[in-house]
Amino acid sequence: MIADLNDKIVSLSKRRGFVFPSSEIYGGAGSTWDFGPLGVELKNNVKRAWWRAMVQLREDVVGIDAAILMHPRVWEASGHVENFTDPLVECANCKKRYRLDELSEGAGGPCPNCGLKKLGEPRRFNLMFKTFVGPVEDSASIAWLRPETAQGIFVNFENVQQSMRRRLPFGIAQIGKSFRNEITPGNFIFRSREFEQMEMQYFCRPAEAPRLYDEWMATRREWFRRLAGHDELFRFREHGDDERAHYAARAFDIEFQFPFGWKELEGIHNRTDFDLRRHSEFSGKDLRYFDDATNERFIPYVVETAVGADRATFAFMCAAYDEEPDKEGIRTVLRLHRDLAPYKVAVLPLSKKPELSELARRVWADLRPEFMTTYDETQAIGRRYRRQDEIGTPLCVTVDFDSLTDQQVTIRDRDDMSQVRVGIPELLPALREKLRA
Ligand code: ATP
């Protein structure tokens, strides 16, 4: 792994407009992050790639977009009010707070910050943000910011199944914000208090769940392999009996080798009939599925795939980051998959001479409706190629003095730095072809 990869990505993110600390001019806002002009493109591309694979290309999955604020009983039924807690330990001396499982010697050991053995008893801390709906702050108006998007899918199971005339097995997918009042957020956008999730709940007959579970594990691993390459940076890890969530019959994580170690990137869970059964009990609405082939009514099982959009974006950046020696020192290249790269094409006139700018801007205008593009005419061409390499732009189009007479431009490839010359009328199909490859 590249030395100091984490610091390099954090610094690149800030310098080149991927990710900024939220409310930075006020000193930051407790581990929330803002995506800048390049970060929003990258994250949108990650979400688009997920939606395409999980909804558009499948016969059996449809999407929804549920509200963040839900009926408070939802979170009682889901078990979050009671169980969505982390054990919090506070140092009586320096007041620093930890999650019990982060302390190698437990609450009896020294505080990792000040070294004194003054850690208090662990207490359960609920990670949900609480707020109030309407003008009165009383217990009847409590609302929770959702800590996962999954519940919006469970409460809409029947709406979707009936309006879309779906038969088992089928899935419902969703991308949206979730909020967790994490005790120790950190590691850049790996763990923040506000983040986006991409979740899919696949409803099936109970007996089919183990087979479908295995299929979804393979499908999801393949998605990462296709977009990140580097299969060696991903691995499966099964949850032990003591760490499985209260609803899960089986749970695996897809872990990624982040610069700070192997960590969860995506969870794949067999949630059994837990959620629909609890929502039936708590709402009084019969959520059983009627199977007209067998005349049976039963509560479907759910296989869930749950990944963070921000965490996945970070993982793709880590996997793509590369450095190689060149004559001016080190060339930094973000070898992002072409579907994920913020800009697909950069247009670069060789110099700022008005006649070159004019032609280059005409070329640029023709490309903009087709691809996300950028234009750069300052500094030497070598410096500009490097700037594009560093942000992952797969192709540069260079307009030079010969272009004025022969109406040809040069396409330069980020990965092998090859250069080919094409006529301006053939540029668009040539770029399309290269971006498909
Ligand atoms: P962790 O053990 O890292 O806290 P989790 O097991 O609580 O994660 P899940 O509830 O399974 O996570 O959530 C599914 C996915 O949502 C995670 O795999 C991760 O990608 C993402 N995620 C969860 N919490 C956060 C967070 N605080 N910040 C960013 N992404 C998150």
mmCIF file of C-alpha atoms in Angstrom, residues 129-312:
data_model
loop_
_atom_site.group_PDB
_atom_site.id
_atom_site.type_symbol
_atom_site.label_atom_id
_atom_site.label_comp_id
_atom_site.label_asym_id
_atom_site.label_seq_id
_atom_site.Cartn_x
_atom_site.Cartn_y
_atom_site.Cartn_z
ATOM 1 C CA PHE A 129 -30.871 11.789 16.549
ATOM 2 C CA LYS A 130 -34.076 12.916 18.184
ATOM 3 C CA THR A 131 -36.113 15.909 17.084
ATOM 4 C CA PHE A 132 -39.660 17.234 17.399
ATOM 5 C CA VAL A 133 -42.283 17.626 14.732
ATOM 6 C CA GLY A 134 -44.443 20.751 14.957
ATOM 7 C CA PRO A 135 -44.187 23.681 17.354
ATOM 8 C CA VAL A 136 -44.468 21.808 20.692
ATOM 9 C CA GLU A 137 -41.563 19.866 22.106
ATOM 10 C CA ASP A 138 -43.389 17.109 23.965
ATOM 11 C CA SER A 139 -43.234 13.334 23.939
ATOM 12 C CA ALA A 140 -46.154 13.098 21.501
ATOM 13 C CA SER A 141 -44.214 15.035 18.858
ATOM 14 C CA ILE A 142 -40.941 13.080 18.947
ATOM 15 C CA ALA A 143 -39.423 12.143 15.622
ATOM 16 C CA TRP A 144 -36.154 10.404 14.851
ATOM 17 C CA LEU A 145 -33.831 11.094 11.967
ATOM 18 C CA ARG A 146 -33.615 7.695 10.299
ATOM 19 C CA PRO A 147 -30.431 5.759 11.121
ATOM 20 C CA GLU A 148 -30.949 3.462 8.113
ATOM 21 C CA THR A 149 -33.000 3.666 4.946
ATOM 22 C CA ALA A 150 -34.259 0.070 5.210
ATOM 23 C CA GLN A 151 -37.337 0.850 7.296
ATOM 24 C CA GLY A 152 -38.743 3.100 4.554
ATOM 25 C CA ILE A 153 -38.714 0.008 2.368
ATOM 26 C CA PHE A 154 -40.347 -2.317 4.893
ATOM 27 C CA VAL A 155 -43.241 0.041 5.604
ATOM 28 C CA ASN A 156 -43.831 0.360 1.859
ATOM 29 C CA PHE A 157 -43.596 -3.360 1.140
ATOM 30 C CA GLU A 158 -47.289 -3.759 0.488
ATOM 31 C CA ASN A 159 -47.630 -0.483 -1.452
ATOM 32 C CA VAL A 160 -44.867 -1.481 -3.818
ATOM 33 C CA GLN A 161 -45.871 -5.113 -4.134
ATOM 34 C CA GLN A 162 -49.452 -4.212 -5.045
ATOM 35 C CA SER A 163 -48.924 -1.102 -7.155
ATOM 36 C CA MET A 164 -46.193 -2.820 -9.175
ATOM 37 C CA ARG A 165 -47.979 -6.237 -9.175
ATOM 38 C CA ARG A 166 -44.856 -8.011 -7.952
ATOM 39 C CA ARG A 167 -44.512 -11.662 -7.122
ATOM 40 C CA LEU A 168 -41.847 -13.098 -4.869
ATOM 41 C CA PRO A 169 -38.960 -12.970 -5.109
ATOM 42 C CA PHE A 170 -38.406 -9.262 -5.766
ATOM 43 C CA GLY A 171 -36.339 -6.438 -4.367
ATOM 44 C CA ILE A 172 -36.807 -2.791 -3.431
ATOM 45 C CA ALA A 173 -33.813 -0.469 -3.639
ATOM 46 C CA GLN A 174 -33.245 2.954 -2.216
ATOM 47 C CA ILE A 175 -30.521 5.579 -1.889
ATOM 48 C CA GLY A 176 -30.811 8.224 0.801
ATOM 49 C CA LYS A 177 -29.444 10.043 3.794
ATOM 50 C CA SER A 178 -29.099 8.377 7.171
ATOM 51 C CA PHE A 179 -28.021 9.888 10.455
ATOM 52 C CA ARG A 180 -26.195 8.348 13.401
ATOM 53 C CA ASN A 181 -24.954 10.176 16.439
ATOM 54 C CA GLU A 182 -21.704 8.203 16.359
ATOM 55 C CA ILE A 183 -19.651 8.375 19.563
ATOM 56 C CA THR A 184 -16.373 8.391 17.696
ATOM 57 C CA PRO A 185 -16.809 9.470 14.101
ATOM 58 C CA GLY A 186 -13.612 9.767 12.132
ATOM 59 C CA ASN A 187 -11.278 8.431 9.516
ATOM 60 C CA PHE A 188 -12.409 11.076 7.054
ATOM 61 C CA ILE A 189 -15.715 10.153 5.355
ATOM 62 C CA PHE A 190 -15.502 6.540 6.565
ATOM 63 C CA ARG A 191 -17.628 7.250 9.623
ATOM 64 C CA SER A 192 -19.616 10.466 9.853
ATOM 65 C CA ARG A 193 -22.828 11.462 11.545
ATOM 66 C CA GLU A 194 -24.688 12.214 8.332
ATOM 67 C CA PHE A 195 -24.115 9.909 5.381
ATOM 68 C CA GLU A 196 -25.849 8.271 2.452
ATOM 69 C CA GLN A 197 -26.798 4.639 2.208
ATOM 70 C CA MET A 198 -27.573 2.486 -0.798
ATOM 71 C CA GLU A 199 -29.733 -0.364 0.418
ATOM 72 C CA MET A 200 -31.680 -3.132 -1.241
ATOM 73 C CA GLN A 201 -34.129 -5.455 0.481
ATOM 74 C CA TYR A 202 -34.902 -8.626 -1.442
ATOM 75 C CA PHE A 203 -38.173 -10.284 -0.396
ATOM 76 C CA CYS A 204 -38.419 -14.027 -0.857
ATOM 77 C CA ARG A 205 -39.891 -17.310 0.366
ATOM 78 C CA PRO A 206 -38.162 -18.390 3.580
ATOM 79 C CA ALA A 207 -36.768 -21.575 2.022
ATOM 80 C CA GLU A 208 -35.162 -19.601 -0.824
ATOM 81 C CA ALA A 209 -33.320 -17.172 1.445
ATOM 82 C CA PRO A 210 -30.063 -19.155 1.928
ATOM 83 C CA ARG A 211 -29.565 -19.641 -1.826
ATOM 84 C CA LEU A 212 -30.431 -16.017 -2.635
ATOM 85 C CA TYR A 213 -28.135 -14.885 0.138
ATOM 86 C CA ASP A 214 -25.191 -16.614 -1.542
ATOM 87 C CA GLU A 215 -26.163 -15.142 -4.901
ATOM 88 C CA TRP A 216 -26.295 -11.616 -3.513
ATOM 89 C CA MET A 217 -22.906 -12.021 -1.860
ATOM 90 C CA ALA A 218 -21.371 -12.923 -5.213
ATOM 91 C CA THR A 219 -23.270 -10.194 -7.081
ATOM 92 C CA ARG A 220 -22.156 -7.474 -4.736
ATOM 93 C CA ARG A 221 -18.534 -8.591 -4.668
ATOM 94 C CA GLU A 222 -18.516 -8.563 -8.451
ATOM 95 C CA TRP A 223 -19.873 -5.007 -8.494
ATOM 96 C CA PHE A 224 -16.880 -3.794 -6.517
ATOM 97 C CA ARG A 225 -14.475 -5.864 -8.601
ATOM 98 C CA ARG A 226 -15.792 -4.382 -11.832
ATOM 99 C CA LEU A 227 -15.608 -0.778 -10.655
ATOM 100 C CA ALA A 228 -12.548 -0.811 -8.380
ATOM 101 C CA GLY A 229 -10.443 -3.578 -9.901
ATOM 102 C CA HIS A 230 -8.109 -4.807 -7.166
ATOM 103 C CA ASP A 231 -10.169 -7.720 -5.898
ATOM 104 C CA GLU A 232 -7.396 -8.298 -3.346
ATOM 105 C CA LEU A 233 -8.507 -5.157 -1.499
ATOM 106 C CA PHE A 234 -11.894 -6.734 -0.743
ATOM 107 C CA ARG A 235 -12.788 -9.707 1.423
ATOM 108 C CA PHE A 236 -15.795 -11.300 3.102
ATOM 109 C CA ARG A 237 -16.006 -11.593 6.851
ATOM 110 C CA GLU A 238 -18.779 -13.455 8.608
ATOM 111 C CA HIS A 239 -20.183 -11.983 11.820
ATOM 112 C CA GLY A 240 -19.715 -14.062 14.935
ATOM 113 C CA ASP A 241 -22.733 -15.054 17.060
ATOM 114 C CA ASP A 242 -21.957 -12.237 19.505
ATOM 115 C CA GLU A 243 -21.871 -9.413 16.946
ATOM 116 C CA ARG A 244 -24.836 -10.318 14.704
ATOM 117 C CA ALA A 245 -27.611 -7.728 14.821
ATOM 118 C CA HIS A 246 -30.769 -8.739 16.676
ATOM 119 C CA TYR A 247 -32.643 -9.310 13.401
ATOM 120 C CA ALA A 248 -30.024 -11.248 11.445
ATOM 121 C CA ALA A 249 -29.914 -15.004 10.887
ATOM 122 C CA ARG A 250 -26.766 -14.635 8.816
ATOM 123 C CA ALA A 251 -24.474 -11.659 8.330
ATOM 124 C CA PHE A 252 -21.386 -11.082 6.265
ATOM 125 C CA ASP A 253 -19.480 -7.887 5.686
ATOM 126 C CA ILE A 254 -17.679 -7.068 2.510
ATOM 127 C CA GLU A 255 -14.571 -5.509 3.989
ATOM 128 C CA PHE A 256 -12.161 -3.192 2.236
ATOM 129 C CA GLN A 257 -8.526 -2.663 3.056
ATOM 130 C CA PHE A 258 -8.684 1.011 4.015
ATOM 131 C CA PRO A 259 -5.393 2.771 4.852
ATOM 132 C CA PHE A 260 -6.269 2.234 8.544
ATOM 133 C CA GLY A 261 -6.998 -1.490 8.185
ATOM 134 C CA TRP A 262 -9.664 -3.939 6.992
ATOM 135 C CA LYS A 263 -13.068 -2.390 7.713
ATOM 136 C CA GLU A 264 -16.689 -2.948 6.816
ATOM 137 C CA LEU A 265 -17.758 -1.467 3.518
ATOM 138 C CA GLU A 266 -21.057 -3.265 2.971
ATOM 139 C CA GLY A 267 -23.260 -5.507 5.092
ATOM 140 C CA ILE A 268 -25.210 -8.435 3.652
ATOM 141 C CA HIS A 269 -27.825 -9.790 6.020
ATOM 142 C CA ASN A 270 -30.517 -12.421 6.130
ATOM 143 C CA ARG A 271 -33.047 -10.415 8.142
ATOM 144 C CA THR A 272 -35.558 -13.293 8.169
ATOM 145 C CA ASP A 273 -39.178 -12.136 8.574
ATOM 146 C CA PHE A 274 -38.202 -9.985 11.553
ATOM 147 C CA ASP A 275 -39.016 -6.538 10.169
ATOM 148 C CA LEU A 276 -42.280 -7.279 8.364
ATOM 149 C CA ARG A 277 -43.494 -9.369 11.317
ATOM 150 C CA ARG A 278 -42.725 -6.566 13.779
ATOM 151 C CA HIS A 279 -44.379 -3.943 11.548
ATOM 152 C CA SER A 280 -47.438 -6.187 11.301
ATOM 153 C CA GLU A 281 -47.565 -6.419 15.089
ATOM 154 C CA PHE A 282 -46.948 -2.737 15.782
ATOM 155 C CA SER A 283 -49.155 -1.286 13.024
ATOM 156 C CA GLY A 284 -51.933 -3.866 13.193
ATOM 157 C CA LYS A 285 -51.724 -4.251 9.418
ATOM 158 C CA ASP A 286 -51.451 -7.785 8.065
ATOM 159 C CA LEU A 287 -48.298 -7.710 5.926
ATOM 160 C CA ARG A 288 -48.409 -11.363 4.908
ATOM 161 C CA TYR A 289 -47.919 -12.137 1.251
ATOM 162 C CA PHE A 290 -50.558 -14.234 -0.507
ATOM 163 C CA ASP A 291 -49.086 -16.883 -2.763
ATOM 164 C CA ASP A 292 -51.812 -17.683 -5.308
ATOM 165 C CA ALA A 293 -49.945 -20.764 -6.553
ATOM 166 C CA THR A 294 -50.144 -22.505 -3.175
ATOM 167 C CA ASN A 295 -52.959 -20.511 -1.546
ATOM 168 C CA GLU A 296 -50.667 -19.784 1.369
ATOM 169 C CA ARG A 297 -50.198 -16.594 3.346
ATOM 170 C CA PHE A 298 -46.844 -15.963 4.939
ATOM 171 C CA ILE A 299 -44.407 -13.233 5.880
ATOM 172 C CA PRO A 300 -41.533 -13.092 3.366
ATOM 173 C CA TYR A 301 -37.895 -13.313 4.365
ATOM 174 C CA VAL A 302 -35.519 -10.502 3.462
ATOM 175 C CA VAL A 303 -31.968 -10.622 2.163
ATOM 176 C CA GLU A 304 -30.465 -7.169 2.512
ATOM 177 C CA THR A 305 -27.437 -5.517 0.942
ATOM 178 C CA ALA A 306 -26.449 -2.246 2.663
ATOM 179 C CA VAL A 307 -23.549 -0.046 1.649
ATOM 180 C CA GLY A 308 -22.626 3.563 2.424
ATOM 181 C CA ALA A 309 -22.290 5.822 -0.632
ATOM 182 C CA ASP A 310 -19.674 7.964 1.114
ATOM 183 C CA ARG A 311 -17.725 4.974 2.402
ATOM 184 C CA ALA A 312 -17.810 3.367 -1.045
#
